[in-house]
Short mmCIF file of C-alpha atoms in Angstrom, two decimals:
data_model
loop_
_atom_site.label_atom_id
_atom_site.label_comp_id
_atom_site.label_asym_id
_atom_site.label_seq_id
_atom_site.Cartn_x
_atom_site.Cartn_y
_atom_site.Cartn_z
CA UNK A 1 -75.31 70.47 86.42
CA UNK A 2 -71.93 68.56 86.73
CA UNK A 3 -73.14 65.65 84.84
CA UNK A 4 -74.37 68.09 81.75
CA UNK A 5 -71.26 69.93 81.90
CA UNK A 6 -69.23 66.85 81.62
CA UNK A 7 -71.02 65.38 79.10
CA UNK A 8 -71.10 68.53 77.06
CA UNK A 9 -67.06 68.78 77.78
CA UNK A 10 -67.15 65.41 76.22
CA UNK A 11 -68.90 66.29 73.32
CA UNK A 12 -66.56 69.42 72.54
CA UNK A 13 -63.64 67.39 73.06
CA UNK A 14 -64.72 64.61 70.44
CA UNK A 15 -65.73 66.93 67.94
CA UNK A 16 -62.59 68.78 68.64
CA UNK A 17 -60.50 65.46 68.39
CA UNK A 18 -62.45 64.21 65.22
CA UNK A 19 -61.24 67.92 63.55
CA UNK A 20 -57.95 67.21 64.38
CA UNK A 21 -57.93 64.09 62.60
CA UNK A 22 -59.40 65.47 59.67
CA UNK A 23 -56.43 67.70 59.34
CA UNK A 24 -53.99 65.05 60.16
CA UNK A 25 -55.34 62.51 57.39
CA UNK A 26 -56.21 65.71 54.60
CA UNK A 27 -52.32 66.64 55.81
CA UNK A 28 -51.45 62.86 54.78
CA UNK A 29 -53.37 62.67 51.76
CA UNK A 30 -51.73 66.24 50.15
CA UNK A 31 -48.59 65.37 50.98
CA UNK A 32 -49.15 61.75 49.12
CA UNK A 33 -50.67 63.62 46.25
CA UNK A 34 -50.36 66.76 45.00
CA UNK A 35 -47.43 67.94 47.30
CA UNK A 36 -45.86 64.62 46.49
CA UNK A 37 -44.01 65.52 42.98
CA UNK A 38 -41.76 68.05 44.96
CA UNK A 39 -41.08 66.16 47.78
CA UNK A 40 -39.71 63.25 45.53
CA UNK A 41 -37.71 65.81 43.55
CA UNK A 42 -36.09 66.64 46.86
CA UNK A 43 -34.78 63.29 47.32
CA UNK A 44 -32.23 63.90 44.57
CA UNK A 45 -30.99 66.65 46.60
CA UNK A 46 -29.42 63.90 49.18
CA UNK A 47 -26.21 62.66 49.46
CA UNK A 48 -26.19 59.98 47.62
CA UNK A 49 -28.32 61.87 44.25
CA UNK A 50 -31.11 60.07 44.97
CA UNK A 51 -30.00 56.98 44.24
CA UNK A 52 -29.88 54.11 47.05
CA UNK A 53 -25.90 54.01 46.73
CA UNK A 54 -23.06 55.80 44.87
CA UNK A 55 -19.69 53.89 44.05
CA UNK A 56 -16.76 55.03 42.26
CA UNK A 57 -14.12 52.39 40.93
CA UNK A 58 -10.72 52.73 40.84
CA UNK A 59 -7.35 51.49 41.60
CA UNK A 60 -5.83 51.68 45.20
CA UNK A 61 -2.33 53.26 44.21
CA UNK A 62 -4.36 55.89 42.17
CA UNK A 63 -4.57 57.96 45.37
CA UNK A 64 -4.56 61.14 43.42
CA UNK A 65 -8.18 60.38 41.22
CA UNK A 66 -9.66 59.38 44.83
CA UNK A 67 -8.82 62.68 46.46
CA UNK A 68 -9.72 65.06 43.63
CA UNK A 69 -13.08 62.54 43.05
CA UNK A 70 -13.71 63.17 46.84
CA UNK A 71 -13.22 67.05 46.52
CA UNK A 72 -15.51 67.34 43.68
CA UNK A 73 -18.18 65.31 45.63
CA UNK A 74 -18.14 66.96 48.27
CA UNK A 75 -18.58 70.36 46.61
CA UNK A 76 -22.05 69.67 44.80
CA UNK A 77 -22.97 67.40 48.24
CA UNK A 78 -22.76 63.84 48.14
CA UNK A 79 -21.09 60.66 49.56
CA UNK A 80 -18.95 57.94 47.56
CA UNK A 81 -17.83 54.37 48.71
CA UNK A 82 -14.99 53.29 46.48
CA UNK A 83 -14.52 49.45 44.75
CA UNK A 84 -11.19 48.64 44.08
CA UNK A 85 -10.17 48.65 40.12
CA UNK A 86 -8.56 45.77 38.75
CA UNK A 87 -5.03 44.73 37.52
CA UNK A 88 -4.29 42.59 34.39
CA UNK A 89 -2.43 40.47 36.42
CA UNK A 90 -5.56 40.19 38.87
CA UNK A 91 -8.02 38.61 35.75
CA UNK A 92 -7.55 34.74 36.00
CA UNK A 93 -7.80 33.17 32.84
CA UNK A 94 -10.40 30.69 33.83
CA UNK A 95 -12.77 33.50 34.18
CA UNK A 96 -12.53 35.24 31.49
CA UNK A 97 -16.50 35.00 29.56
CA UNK A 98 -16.64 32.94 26.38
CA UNK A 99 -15.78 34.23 23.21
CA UNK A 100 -12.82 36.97 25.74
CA UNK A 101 -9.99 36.32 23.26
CA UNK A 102 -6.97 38.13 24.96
CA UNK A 103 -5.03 37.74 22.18
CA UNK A 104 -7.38 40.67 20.53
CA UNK A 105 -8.60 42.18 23.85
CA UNK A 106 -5.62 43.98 25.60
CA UNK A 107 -5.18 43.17 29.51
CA UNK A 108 -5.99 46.49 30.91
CA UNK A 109 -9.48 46.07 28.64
CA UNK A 110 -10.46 43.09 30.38
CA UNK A 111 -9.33 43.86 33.90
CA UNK A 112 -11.51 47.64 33.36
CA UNK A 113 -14.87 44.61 32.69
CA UNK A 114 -13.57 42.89 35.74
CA UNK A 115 -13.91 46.03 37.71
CA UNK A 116 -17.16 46.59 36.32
CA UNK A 117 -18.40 43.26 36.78
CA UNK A 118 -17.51 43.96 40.48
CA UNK A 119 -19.63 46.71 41.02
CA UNK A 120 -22.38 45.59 39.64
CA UNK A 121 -22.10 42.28 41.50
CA UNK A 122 -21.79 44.54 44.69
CA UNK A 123 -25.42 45.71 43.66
CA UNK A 124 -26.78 42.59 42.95
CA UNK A 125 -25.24 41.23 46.75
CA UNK A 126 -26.42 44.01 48.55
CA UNK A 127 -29.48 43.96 46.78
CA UNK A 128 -29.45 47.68 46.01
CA UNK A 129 -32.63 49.05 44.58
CA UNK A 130 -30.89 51.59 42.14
CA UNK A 131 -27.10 52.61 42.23
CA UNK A 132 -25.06 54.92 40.50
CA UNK A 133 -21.86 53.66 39.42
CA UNK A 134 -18.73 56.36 38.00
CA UNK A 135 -14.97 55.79 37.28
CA UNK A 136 -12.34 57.36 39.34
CA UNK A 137 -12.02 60.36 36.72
CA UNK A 138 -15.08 61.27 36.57
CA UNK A 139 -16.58 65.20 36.58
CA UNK A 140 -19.98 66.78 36.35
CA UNK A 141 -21.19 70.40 36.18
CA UNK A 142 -21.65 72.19 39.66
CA UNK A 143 -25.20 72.20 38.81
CA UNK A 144 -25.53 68.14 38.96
CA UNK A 145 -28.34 68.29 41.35
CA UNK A 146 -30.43 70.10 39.01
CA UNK A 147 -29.77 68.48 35.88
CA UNK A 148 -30.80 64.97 37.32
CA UNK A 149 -33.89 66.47 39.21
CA UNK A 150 -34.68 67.56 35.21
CA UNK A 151 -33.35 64.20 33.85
CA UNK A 152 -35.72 62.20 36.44
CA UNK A 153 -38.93 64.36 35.53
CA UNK A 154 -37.78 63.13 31.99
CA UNK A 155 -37.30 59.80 32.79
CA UNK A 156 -40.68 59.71 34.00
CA UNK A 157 -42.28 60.94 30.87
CA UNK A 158 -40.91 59.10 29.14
CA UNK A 159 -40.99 55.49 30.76
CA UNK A 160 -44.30 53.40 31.22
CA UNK A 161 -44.47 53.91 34.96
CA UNK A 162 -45.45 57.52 35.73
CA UNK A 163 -45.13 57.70 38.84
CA UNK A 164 -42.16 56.99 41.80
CA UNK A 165 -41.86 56.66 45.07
CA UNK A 166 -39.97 58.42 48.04
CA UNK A 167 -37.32 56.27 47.98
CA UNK A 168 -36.59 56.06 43.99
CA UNK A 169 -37.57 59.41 42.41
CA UNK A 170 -36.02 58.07 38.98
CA UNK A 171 -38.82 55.28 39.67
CA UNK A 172 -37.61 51.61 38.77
CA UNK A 173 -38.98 51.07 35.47
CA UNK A 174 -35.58 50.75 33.87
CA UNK A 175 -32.61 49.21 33.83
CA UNK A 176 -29.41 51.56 33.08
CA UNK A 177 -29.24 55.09 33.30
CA UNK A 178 -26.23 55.98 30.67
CA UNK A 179 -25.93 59.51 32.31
CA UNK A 180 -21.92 59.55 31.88
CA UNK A 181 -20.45 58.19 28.74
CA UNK A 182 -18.24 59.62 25.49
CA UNK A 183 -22.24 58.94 23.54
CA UNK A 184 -25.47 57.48 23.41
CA UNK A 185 -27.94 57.67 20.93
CA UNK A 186 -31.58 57.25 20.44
CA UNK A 187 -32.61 54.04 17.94
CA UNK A 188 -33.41 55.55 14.51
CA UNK A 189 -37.17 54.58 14.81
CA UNK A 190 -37.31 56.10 18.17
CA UNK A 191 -40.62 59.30 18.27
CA UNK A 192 -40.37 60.07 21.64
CA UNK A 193 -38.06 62.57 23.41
CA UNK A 194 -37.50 65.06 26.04
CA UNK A 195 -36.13 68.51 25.78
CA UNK A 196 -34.79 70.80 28.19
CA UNK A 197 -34.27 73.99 26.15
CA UNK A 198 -32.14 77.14 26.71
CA UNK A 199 -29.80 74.73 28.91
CA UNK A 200 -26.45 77.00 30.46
CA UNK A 201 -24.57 74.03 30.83
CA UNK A 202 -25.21 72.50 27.45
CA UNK A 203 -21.54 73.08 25.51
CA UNK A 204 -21.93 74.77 21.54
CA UNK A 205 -22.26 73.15 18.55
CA UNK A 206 -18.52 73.84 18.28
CA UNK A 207 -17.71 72.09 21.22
CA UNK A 208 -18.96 69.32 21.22
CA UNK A 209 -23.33 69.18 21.58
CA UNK A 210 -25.65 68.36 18.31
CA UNK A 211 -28.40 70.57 19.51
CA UNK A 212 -27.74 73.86 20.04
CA UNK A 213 -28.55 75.05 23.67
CA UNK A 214 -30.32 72.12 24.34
CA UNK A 215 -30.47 68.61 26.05
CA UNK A 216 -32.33 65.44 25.34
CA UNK A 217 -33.62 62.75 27.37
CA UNK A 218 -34.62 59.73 25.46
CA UNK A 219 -34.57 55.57 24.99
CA UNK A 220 -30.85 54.96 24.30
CA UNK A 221 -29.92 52.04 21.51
CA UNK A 222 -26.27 52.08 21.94
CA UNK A 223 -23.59 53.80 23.59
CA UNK A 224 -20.08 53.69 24.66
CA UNK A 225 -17.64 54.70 27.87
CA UNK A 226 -19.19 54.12 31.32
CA UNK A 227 -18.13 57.90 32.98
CA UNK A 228 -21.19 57.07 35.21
CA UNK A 229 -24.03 54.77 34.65
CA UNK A 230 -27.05 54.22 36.66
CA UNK A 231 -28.58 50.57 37.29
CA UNK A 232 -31.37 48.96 39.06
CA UNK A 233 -31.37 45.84 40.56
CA UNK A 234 -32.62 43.93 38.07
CA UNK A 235 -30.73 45.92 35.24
CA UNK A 236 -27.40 44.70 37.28
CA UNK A 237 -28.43 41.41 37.32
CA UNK A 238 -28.91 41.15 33.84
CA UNK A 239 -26.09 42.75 32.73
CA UNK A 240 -24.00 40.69 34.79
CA UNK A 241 -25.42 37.26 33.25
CA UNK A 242 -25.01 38.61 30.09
CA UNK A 243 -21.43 40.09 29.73
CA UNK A 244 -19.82 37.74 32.56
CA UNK A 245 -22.12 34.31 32.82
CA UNK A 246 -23.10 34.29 28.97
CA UNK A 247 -20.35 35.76 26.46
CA UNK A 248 -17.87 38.81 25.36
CA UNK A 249 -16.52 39.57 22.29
CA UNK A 250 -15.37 43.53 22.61
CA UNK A 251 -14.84 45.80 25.38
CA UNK A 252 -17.25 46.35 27.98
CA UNK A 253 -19.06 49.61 27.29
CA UNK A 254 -19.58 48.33 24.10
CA UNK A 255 -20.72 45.27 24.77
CA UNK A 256 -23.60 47.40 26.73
CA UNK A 257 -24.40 49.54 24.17
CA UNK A 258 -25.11 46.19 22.49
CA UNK A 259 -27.52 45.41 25.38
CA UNK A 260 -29.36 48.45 24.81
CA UNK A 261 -30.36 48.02 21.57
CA UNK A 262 -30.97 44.38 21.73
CA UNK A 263 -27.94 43.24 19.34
CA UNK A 264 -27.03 39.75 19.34
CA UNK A 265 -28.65 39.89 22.85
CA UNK A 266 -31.51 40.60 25.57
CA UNK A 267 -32.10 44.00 24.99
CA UNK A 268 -32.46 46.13 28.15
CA UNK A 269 -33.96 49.36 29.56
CA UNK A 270 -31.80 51.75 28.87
CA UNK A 271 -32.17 56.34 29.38
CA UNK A 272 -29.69 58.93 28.28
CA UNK A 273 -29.57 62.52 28.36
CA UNK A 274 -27.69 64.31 25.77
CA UNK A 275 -25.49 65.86 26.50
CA UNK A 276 -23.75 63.60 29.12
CA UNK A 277 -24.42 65.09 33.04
CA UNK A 278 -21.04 62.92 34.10
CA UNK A 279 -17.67 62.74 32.02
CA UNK A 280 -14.55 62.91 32.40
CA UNK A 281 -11.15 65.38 33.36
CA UNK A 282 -7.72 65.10 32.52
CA UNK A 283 -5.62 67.58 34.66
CA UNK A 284 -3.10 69.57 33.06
CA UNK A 285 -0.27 67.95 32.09
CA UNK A 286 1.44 64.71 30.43
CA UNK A 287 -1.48 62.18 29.04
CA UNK A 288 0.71 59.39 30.75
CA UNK A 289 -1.13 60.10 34.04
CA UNK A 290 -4.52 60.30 32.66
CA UNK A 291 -6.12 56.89 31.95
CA UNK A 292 -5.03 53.39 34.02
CA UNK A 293 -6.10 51.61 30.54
CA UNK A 294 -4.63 53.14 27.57
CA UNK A 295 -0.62 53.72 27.48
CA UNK A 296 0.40 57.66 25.96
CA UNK A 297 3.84 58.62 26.26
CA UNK A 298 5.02 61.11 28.89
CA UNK A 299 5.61 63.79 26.33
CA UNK A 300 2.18 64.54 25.21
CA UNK A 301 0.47 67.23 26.95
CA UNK A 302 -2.92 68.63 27.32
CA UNK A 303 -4.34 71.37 29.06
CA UNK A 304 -6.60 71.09 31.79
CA UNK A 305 -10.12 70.15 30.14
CA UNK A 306 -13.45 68.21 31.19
CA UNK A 307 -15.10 66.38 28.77
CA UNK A 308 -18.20 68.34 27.45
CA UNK A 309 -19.03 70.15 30.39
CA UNK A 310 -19.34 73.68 30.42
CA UNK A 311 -19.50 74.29 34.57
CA UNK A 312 -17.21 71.54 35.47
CA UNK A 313 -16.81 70.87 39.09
CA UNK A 314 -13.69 69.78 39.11
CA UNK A 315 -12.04 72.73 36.70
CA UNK A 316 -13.53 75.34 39.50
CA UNK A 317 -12.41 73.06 42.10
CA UNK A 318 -10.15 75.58 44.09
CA UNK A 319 -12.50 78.79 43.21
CA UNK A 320 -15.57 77.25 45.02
CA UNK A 321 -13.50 76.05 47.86
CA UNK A 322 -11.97 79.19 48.36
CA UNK A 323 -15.72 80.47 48.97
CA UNK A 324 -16.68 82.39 45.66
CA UNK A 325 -19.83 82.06 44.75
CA UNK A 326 -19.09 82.22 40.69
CA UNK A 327 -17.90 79.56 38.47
CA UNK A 328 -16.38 79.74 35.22
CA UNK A 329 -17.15 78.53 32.10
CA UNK A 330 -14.62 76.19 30.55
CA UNK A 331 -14.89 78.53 26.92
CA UNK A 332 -15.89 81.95 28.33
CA UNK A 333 -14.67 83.37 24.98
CA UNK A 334 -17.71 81.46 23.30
CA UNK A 335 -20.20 84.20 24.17
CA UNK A 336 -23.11 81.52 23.98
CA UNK A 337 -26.22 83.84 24.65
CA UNK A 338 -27.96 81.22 27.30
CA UNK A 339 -24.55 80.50 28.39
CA UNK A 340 -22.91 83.13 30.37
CA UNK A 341 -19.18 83.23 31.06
CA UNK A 342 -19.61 83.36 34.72
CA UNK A 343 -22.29 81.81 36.49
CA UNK A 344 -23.45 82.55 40.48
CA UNK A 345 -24.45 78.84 41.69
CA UNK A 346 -26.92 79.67 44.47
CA UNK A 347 -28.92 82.12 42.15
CA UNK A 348 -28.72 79.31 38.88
CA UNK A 349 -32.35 77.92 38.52
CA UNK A 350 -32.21 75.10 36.12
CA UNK A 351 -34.66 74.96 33.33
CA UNK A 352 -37.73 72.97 33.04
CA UNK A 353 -37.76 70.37 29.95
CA UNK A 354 -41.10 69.35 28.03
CA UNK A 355 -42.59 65.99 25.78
CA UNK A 356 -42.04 66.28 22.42
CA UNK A 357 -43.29 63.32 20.32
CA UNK A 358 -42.01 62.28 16.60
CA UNK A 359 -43.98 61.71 13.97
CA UNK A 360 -43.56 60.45 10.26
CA UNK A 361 -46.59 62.03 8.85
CA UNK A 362 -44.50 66.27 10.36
#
């Protein structure tokens, strides 16, 4: 009777440990497949926007960009390591690119393409899968989490490769994400796009945005200012042979909006959303503090503004670390019906985009 009873104990406990297994692997499989679209979304939600690395460039003596920068970080939740900017003085002349004529370029032009040559070296050294890349003045809406979650289900669309993994949610099938400049724009042949209608935190037509209430994702053939830009690891390898090995005529940015549309040389991979999700403040005050590249005189002043964003981190700085739980738009007089005045962040769901594809014969 002992025997049978053991072997029958046997028995149950290898069915029981074959059901177990079942579960495990089904458990494995789900959360590989169908589960798997939200849990990559979620990686955006870490501290460095899911992204292997964030940097932020900018001089050493500009102590006051890093600490407001750091604020505004650490209000919608991620990390920054800084790269020091350059100084004119700090550009040898030996290597400058061919065709860098400094008689046309000023100084603080080709030390900001130092600086940026920099980071993206840093990328190619470290060998960082994707990084995200944004100049010490730099601002996005509270909401920044959101709108890249959107921009990467865009991306996707949009790009060959349908599908990402864990560790790159914007997948790798590209090679700069211009998600932070003054504009980008899609090539005039380009049919597909995607929209993210009824968008709070895309500015009026009066401010600023093209399309009323809502934002684009698309194939960008040009742009200009580098706010924040997004590269992979091959994107920062080629744009460092091209615009530090090869030759440079014009600024930087521009010389990268080149890149994207292929003029005069390799064209690259480039995104954009539309509005920009990253751009730029200027506190309140005299323009001589704002920019470390252009020269204004001391008595010029501006109020405090952030480029085309309507939520801007940065302008609702102190409410948000005082513990409210409402931002305020930059124009609350606009009354923009999908745009209220005041917004309450923890209850703000961000809207879901959709394809929409071009065609001659509409």
């Amino acid at each position: 009777m002992a025997v049978v009873m053991t072997l029958w104990n046997s028995k149950v406990i290898k069915i029981i440990a074959g059901f177990l297994f079942s579960i495990l692997l089904l458990n494995a499989l789900i959360s590989n497949g169908v589960d798997y679209t939200a849990t990559r979304h979620m990686t955006i939600q870490n501290e460095t926007l899911g992204f292997e690395h964030v940097y932020a460039i900018g001089l050493k003596e500009r102590t006051d960009k890093r600490d407001f920068l750091a604020l505004a970080a650490s209000i919608v939740g991620f990390q920054v390591d800084w790269l020091d900017g350059v100084k004119p003085d700090e550009v040898h002349p030996k290597s400058l690119p061919q065709g860098m004529n400094m008689t046309i370029i000023k100084p603080t032009v080709a030390a900001c393409w130092r600086a940026h040559m920099n980071a993206l070296r840093t990328v190619v050294e470290k060998r960082h899968a994707t990084a995200l890349i944004m100049e010490d003045d730099a601002d996005w809406d509270v909401s920044l989490k959101q709108q890249l979650r959107e921009f990467a289900r865009g991306l996707r669309t949009l790009s060959p490769t349908k599908t990402a993994s864990k560790q790159a949610p914007y997948g790798t099938d590209w090679d700069l994400l211009w998600v932070g400049g003054c504009s980008t724009a899609a090539g005039v042949n380009e049919t597909q796009f995607y929209a993210i209608p009824n968008d709070p935190t895309v500015p009026g037509m009066n401010r600023r945005s093209f399309w009323e209430s809502t934002r684009y994702v698309y194939r960008a053939d040009t742009g200009c200012c580098l706010y924040g830009y997004a590269v992979t690891y091959n994107g920062a390898r080629k744009i460092l042979a091209s615009l530090s090995v090869d030759h440079l005529e014009i600024p930087v940015d521009n010389a990268l909006g080149d890149m994207c549309g292929g003029k005069n040389r390799p064209r690259i991979q480039c995104y954009a959303p539309h509005p920009n999700l990253i751009a730029t403040h200027r506190r309140a005050g005299s323009s001589y503090k704002d920019s470390d590249i252009e020269t204004y005189g001391q008595d010029n002043w501006h109020p405090d503004e952030a480029w085309d964003l309507v939520y801007s981190t940065k302008l609702n700085l102190h409410r948000l670390l005082a513990g409210n739980e409402t931002v305020t738009s930059q124009w609350p007089d606009d009354h923009k019906p999908w745009s209220p005045a005041e917004l309450k962040v923890k209850e703000f769901q961000y809207p879901q985009g959709f394809h929409v594809a071009y065609s001659d014969d509409v």
